[in-house]
PDB file of C-alpha atoms in Angstrom:
ATOM      1  CA  MET A   1      36.778  81.916  57.203  1.00  0.00           C
ATOM      2  CA  LEU A   2      34.188  84.622  55.830  1.00  0.00           C
ATOM      3  CA  LYS A   3      31.923  83.919  58.612  1.00  0.00           C
ATOM      4  CA  ASN A   4      34.689  84.589  61.126  1.00  0.00           C
ATOM      5  CA  ARG A   5      35.454  87.850  59.581  1.00  0.00           C
ATOM      6  CA  LEU A   6      31.993  89.051  59.631  1.00  0.00           C
ATOM      7  CA  GLY A   7      31.383  87.890  63.265  1.00  0.00           C
ATOM      8  CA  LYS A   8      28.392  87.445  65.307  1.00  0.00           C
ATOM      9  CA  LYS A   9      26.707  90.742  64.195  1.00  0.00           C
ATOM     10  CA  TYR A  10      25.898  89.217  60.875  1.00  0.00           C
ATOM     11  CA  GLU A  11      25.403  85.708  61.821  1.00  0.00           C
ATOM     12  CA  HIS A  12      21.735  85.749  61.437  1.00  0.00           C
ATOM     13  CA  LEU A  13      21.920  86.489  57.725  1.00  0.00           C
ATOM     14  CA  ASN A  14      23.730  83.199  56.894  1.00  0.00           C
ATOM     15  CA  ASP A  15      20.484  81.193  56.881  1.00  0.00           C
ATOM     16  CA  LEU A  16      18.516  83.965  55.248  1.00  0.00           C
ATOM     17  CA  LEU A  17      20.662  84.291  52.199  1.00  0.00           C
ATOM     18  CA  PHE A  18      19.985  81.453  50.117  1.00  0.00           C
ATOM     19  CA  GLY A  19      22.535  81.361  47.180  1.00  0.00           C
ATOM     20  CA  PHE A  20      24.070  84.601  48.335  1.00  0.00           C
ATOM     21  CA  LYS A  21      27.466  85.142  49.819  1.00  0.00           C
ATOM     22  CA  VAL A  22      28.710  88.178  51.828  1.00  0.00           C
ATOM     23  CA  PHE A  23      31.016  89.975  49.665  1.00  0.00           C
ATOM     24  CA  LEU A  24      32.068  92.861  51.556  1.00  0.00           C
ATOM     25  CA  CYS A  25      30.876  94.609  54.904  1.00  0.00           C
ATOM     26  CA  SER A  26      31.108  98.061  55.897  1.00  0.00           C
ATOM     27  CA  ASN A  27      29.156  99.326  58.833  1.00  0.00           C
ATOM     28  CA  GLU A  28      25.702  98.665  57.992  1.00  0.00           C
ATOM     29  CA  LEU A  29      26.297  98.290  54.295  1.00  0.00           C
ATOM     30  CA  ILE A  30      26.458  94.591  53.198  1.00  0.00           C
ATOM     31  CA  VAL A  31      27.589  93.724  49.229  1.00  0.00           C
ATOM     32  CA  LEU A  32      26.069  90.274  48.269  1.00  0.00           C
ATOM     33  CA  LYS A  33      27.240  88.076  45.607  1.00  0.00           C
ATOM     34  CA  SER A  34      25.396  85.277  43.887  1.00  0.00           C
ATOM     35  CA  ASP A  35      26.361  83.380  40.797  1.00  0.00           C
ATOM     36  CA  ASP A  36      22.578  83.057  39.921  1.00  0.00           C
ATOM     37  CA  ILE A  37      21.780  86.440  38.323  1.00  0.00           C
ATOM     38  CA  PHE A  38      18.001  85.800  38.830  1.00  0.00           C
ATOM     39  CA  LYS A  39      18.515  85.958  42.596  1.00  0.00           C
ATOM     40  CA  VAL A  40      20.135  89.240  42.415  1.00  0.00           C
ATOM     41  CA  HIS A  41      17.069  90.389  40.258  1.00  0.00           C
ATOM     42  CA  GLN A  42      14.795  89.057  42.749  1.00  0.00           C
ATOM     43  CA  LEU A  43      16.451  90.742  45.646  1.00  0.00           C
ATOM     44  CA  ASN A  44      16.442  93.957  44.103  1.00  0.00           C
ATOM     45  CA  LEU A  45      12.837  93.786  42.618  1.00  0.00           C
ATOM     46  CA  ARG A  46      11.219  92.679  46.284  1.00  0.00           C
ATOM     47  CA  ARG A  47      13.407  94.115  48.757  1.00  0.00           C
ATOM     48  CA  ASN A  48      11.148  97.207  48.540  1.00  0.00           C
ATOM     49  CA  ALA A  49       7.701  96.796  47.904  1.00  0.00           C
ATOM     50  CA  ASP A  50       7.032 100.088  46.436  1.00  0.00           C
ATOM     51  CA  GLU A  51      10.158 101.242  44.821  1.00  0.00           C
ATOM     52  CA  PHE A  52      12.687  99.354  42.329  1.00  0.00           C
ATOM     53  CA  ILE A  53      16.101 100.821  43.244  1.00  0.00           C
ATOM     54  CA  GLU A  54      17.417 103.841  44.210  1.00  0.00           C
ATOM     55  CA  ALA A  55      21.049 104.984  43.255  1.00  0.00           C
ATOM     56  CA  SER A  56      21.910 106.089  46.821  1.00  0.00           C
ATOM     57  CA  ASN A  57      21.510 102.593  48.516  1.00  0.00           C
ATOM     58  CA  SER A  58      21.501 100.109  45.959  1.00  0.00           C
ATOM     59  CA  ILE A  59      23.746  98.599  43.375  1.00  0.00           C
ATOM     60  CA  PHE A  60      22.414  96.837  40.495  1.00  0.00           C
ATOM     61  CA  ALA A  61      23.257  96.212  36.926  1.00  0.00           C
ATOM     62  CA  ARG A  62      21.769  93.747  34.391  1.00  0.00           C
ATOM     63  CA  TYR A  63      24.933  91.649  34.027  1.00  0.00           C
ATOM     64  CA  LEU A  64      26.404  92.161  37.561  1.00  0.00           C
ATOM     65  CA  ASN A  65      26.292  89.795  40.256  1.00  0.00           C
ATOM     66  CA  VAL A  66      26.514  92.224  43.159  1.00  0.00           C
ATOM     67  CA  VAL A  67      24.195  93.908  44.998  1.00  0.00           C
ATOM     68  CA  ALA A  68      24.640  96.367  48.046  1.00  0.00           C
ATOM     69  CA  VAL A  69      21.954  96.943  50.500  1.00  0.00           C
ATOM     70  CA  THR A  70      21.696  97.709  54.211  1.00  0.00           C
ATOM     71  CA  GLN A  71      21.236  94.925  56.802  1.00  0.00           C
ATOM     72  CA  ASP A  72      17.559  95.811  57.467  1.00  0.00           C
ATOM     73  CA  GLN A  73      16.977  95.911  53.510  1.00  0.00           C
ATOM     74  CA  VAL A  74      18.343  92.355  53.289  1.00  0.00           C
ATOM     75  CA  THR A  75      16.449  90.891  56.171  1.00  0.00           C
ATOM     76  CA  ASN A  76      13.020  92.605  54.831  1.00  0.00           C
ATOM     77  CA  ALA A  77      13.847  91.520  51.086  1.00  0.00           C
ATOM     78  CA  ILE A  78      14.292  87.879  52.171  1.00  0.00           C
ATOM     79  CA  GLU A  79      11.341  87.886  54.469  1.00  0.00           C
ATOM     80  CA  TYR A  80       9.149  89.427  51.493  1.00  0.00           C
ATOM     81  CA  CYS A  81      10.469  86.536  49.365  1.00  0.00           C
ATOM     82  CA  LYS A  82       9.879  83.827  51.703  1.00  0.00           C
ATOM     83  CA  ASN A  83       6.310  85.072  52.231  1.00  0.00           C
ATOM     84  CA  ASN A  84       5.110  86.205  48.732  1.00  0.00           C
ATOM     85  CA  TRP A  85       7.315  84.000  45.975  1.00  0.00           C
ATOM     86  CA  LYS A  86       6.258  80.656  47.360  1.00  0.00           C
ATOM     87  CA  THR A  87       3.278  80.495  45.048  1.00  0.00           C
ATOM     88  CA  LYS A  88       5.326  81.495  41.733  1.00  0.00           C
ATOM     89  CA  ASN A  89       7.069  78.976  39.732  1.00  0.00           C
ATOM     90  CA  PRO A  90      10.880  80.093  38.728  1.00  0.00           C
ATOM     91  CA  GLU A  91       9.876  81.044  35.101  1.00  0.00           C
ATOM     92  CA  GLU A  92       7.283  83.477  36.384  1.00  0.00           C
ATOM     93  CA  ILE A  93      10.093  84.970  38.552  1.00  0.00           C
ATOM     94  CA  LYS A  94      12.444  85.265  35.668  1.00  0.00           C
ATOM     95  CA  MET A  95      10.012  86.900  33.504  1.00  0.00           C
ATOM     96  CA  ILE A  96       8.803  89.450  36.009  1.00  0.00           C
ATOM     97  CA  SER A  97      12.341  90.237  36.795  1.00  0.00           C
ATOM     98  CA  LEU A  98      13.448  90.698  33.128  1.00  0.00           C
ATOM     99  CA  LEU A  99      10.422  92.837  32.278  1.00  0.00           C
ATOM    100  CA  ASN A 100      11.100  95.213  34.963  1.00  0.00           C
ATOM    101  CA  LEU A 101      14.815  95.457  34.134  1.00  0.00           C
ATOM    102  CA  ASP A 102      13.897  96.611  30.648  1.00  0.00           C
ATOM    103  CA  ASN A 103      11.951  99.633  32.213  1.00  0.00           C
ATOM    104  CA  TYR A 104      15.080 100.913  34.254  1.00  0.00           C
ATOM    105  CA  LYS A 105      17.826 101.002  31.767  1.00  0.00           C
ATOM    106  CA  ASN A 106      18.646 104.531  32.942  1.00  0.00           C
ATOM    107  CA  LYS A 107      18.423 103.780  36.725  1.00  0.00           C
ATOM    108  CA  VAL A 108      20.818 100.786  36.012  1.00  0.00           C
ATOM    109  CA  SER A 109      23.486 103.076  34.464  1.00  0.00           C
ATOM    110  CA  GLU A 110      23.320 105.579  37.451  1.00  0.00           C
ATOM    111  CA  THR A 111      23.686 102.714  39.892  1.00  0.00           C
ATOM    112  CA  VAL A 112      26.570 101.266  37.836  1.00  0.00           C
ATOM    113  CA  GLU A 113      28.420 104.705  38.063  1.00  0.00           C
ATOM    114  CA  TYR A 114      27.523 105.184  41.741  1.00  0.00           C
ATOM    115  CA  ALA A 115      28.944 101.646  42.635  1.00  0.00           C
ATOM    116  CA  LYS A 116      32.247 102.465  40.679  1.00  0.00           C
ATOM    117  CA  LYS A 117      32.595 105.233  43.124  1.00  0.00           C
ATOM    118  CA  LEU A 118      32.053 103.242  46.078  1.00  0.00           C
ATOM    119  CA  PHE A 119      33.732  99.952  45.163  1.00  0.00           C
ATOM    120  CA  GLY A 120      35.869 100.390  42.297  1.00  0.00           C
ATOM    121  CA  ASP A 121      37.239  97.143  40.929  1.00  0.00           C
ATOM    122  CA  ILE A 122      34.626  95.053  42.647  1.00  0.00           C
ATOM    123  CA  VAL A 123      31.850  96.634  40.197  1.00  0.00           C
ATOM    124  CA  LYS A 124      32.522  95.846  36.437  1.00  0.00           C
ATOM    125  CA  GLU A 125      31.005  96.987  33.284  1.00  0.00           C
ATOM    126  CA  PRO A 126      28.013  95.217  32.096  1.00  0.00           C
ATOM    127  CA  SER A 127      28.908  92.608  29.171  1.00  0.00           C
ATOM    128  CA  LYS A 128      27.607  94.369  25.813  1.00  0.00           C
TER     129      LYS A 128
END
């Protein structure tokens, strides 16, 4: 049913997004959801090789399982993961993700606030 709603335009993403579900689509913005929080971390950490996240184009928080990115960012991120994360084991991925998260607490707060403005109830407060 979700695939039908998204239409042919996003069909190519179905095979790329291992473990992600497309949660919401609006123009070129796609909100992804995964029950595996580390997949969300990986997508945020790896979708752009030079920067972690920007509040203007990414939604992220430590305990949230939604992330919003553009179609191009999704495709680039998944390709980057496919090419570069094959050599790492899952424990290394988790450690890298968590270490980076601790360095970006302020940025996380900004993105949660931005997310609330854009998506309201979709984005919930991180657990305390």
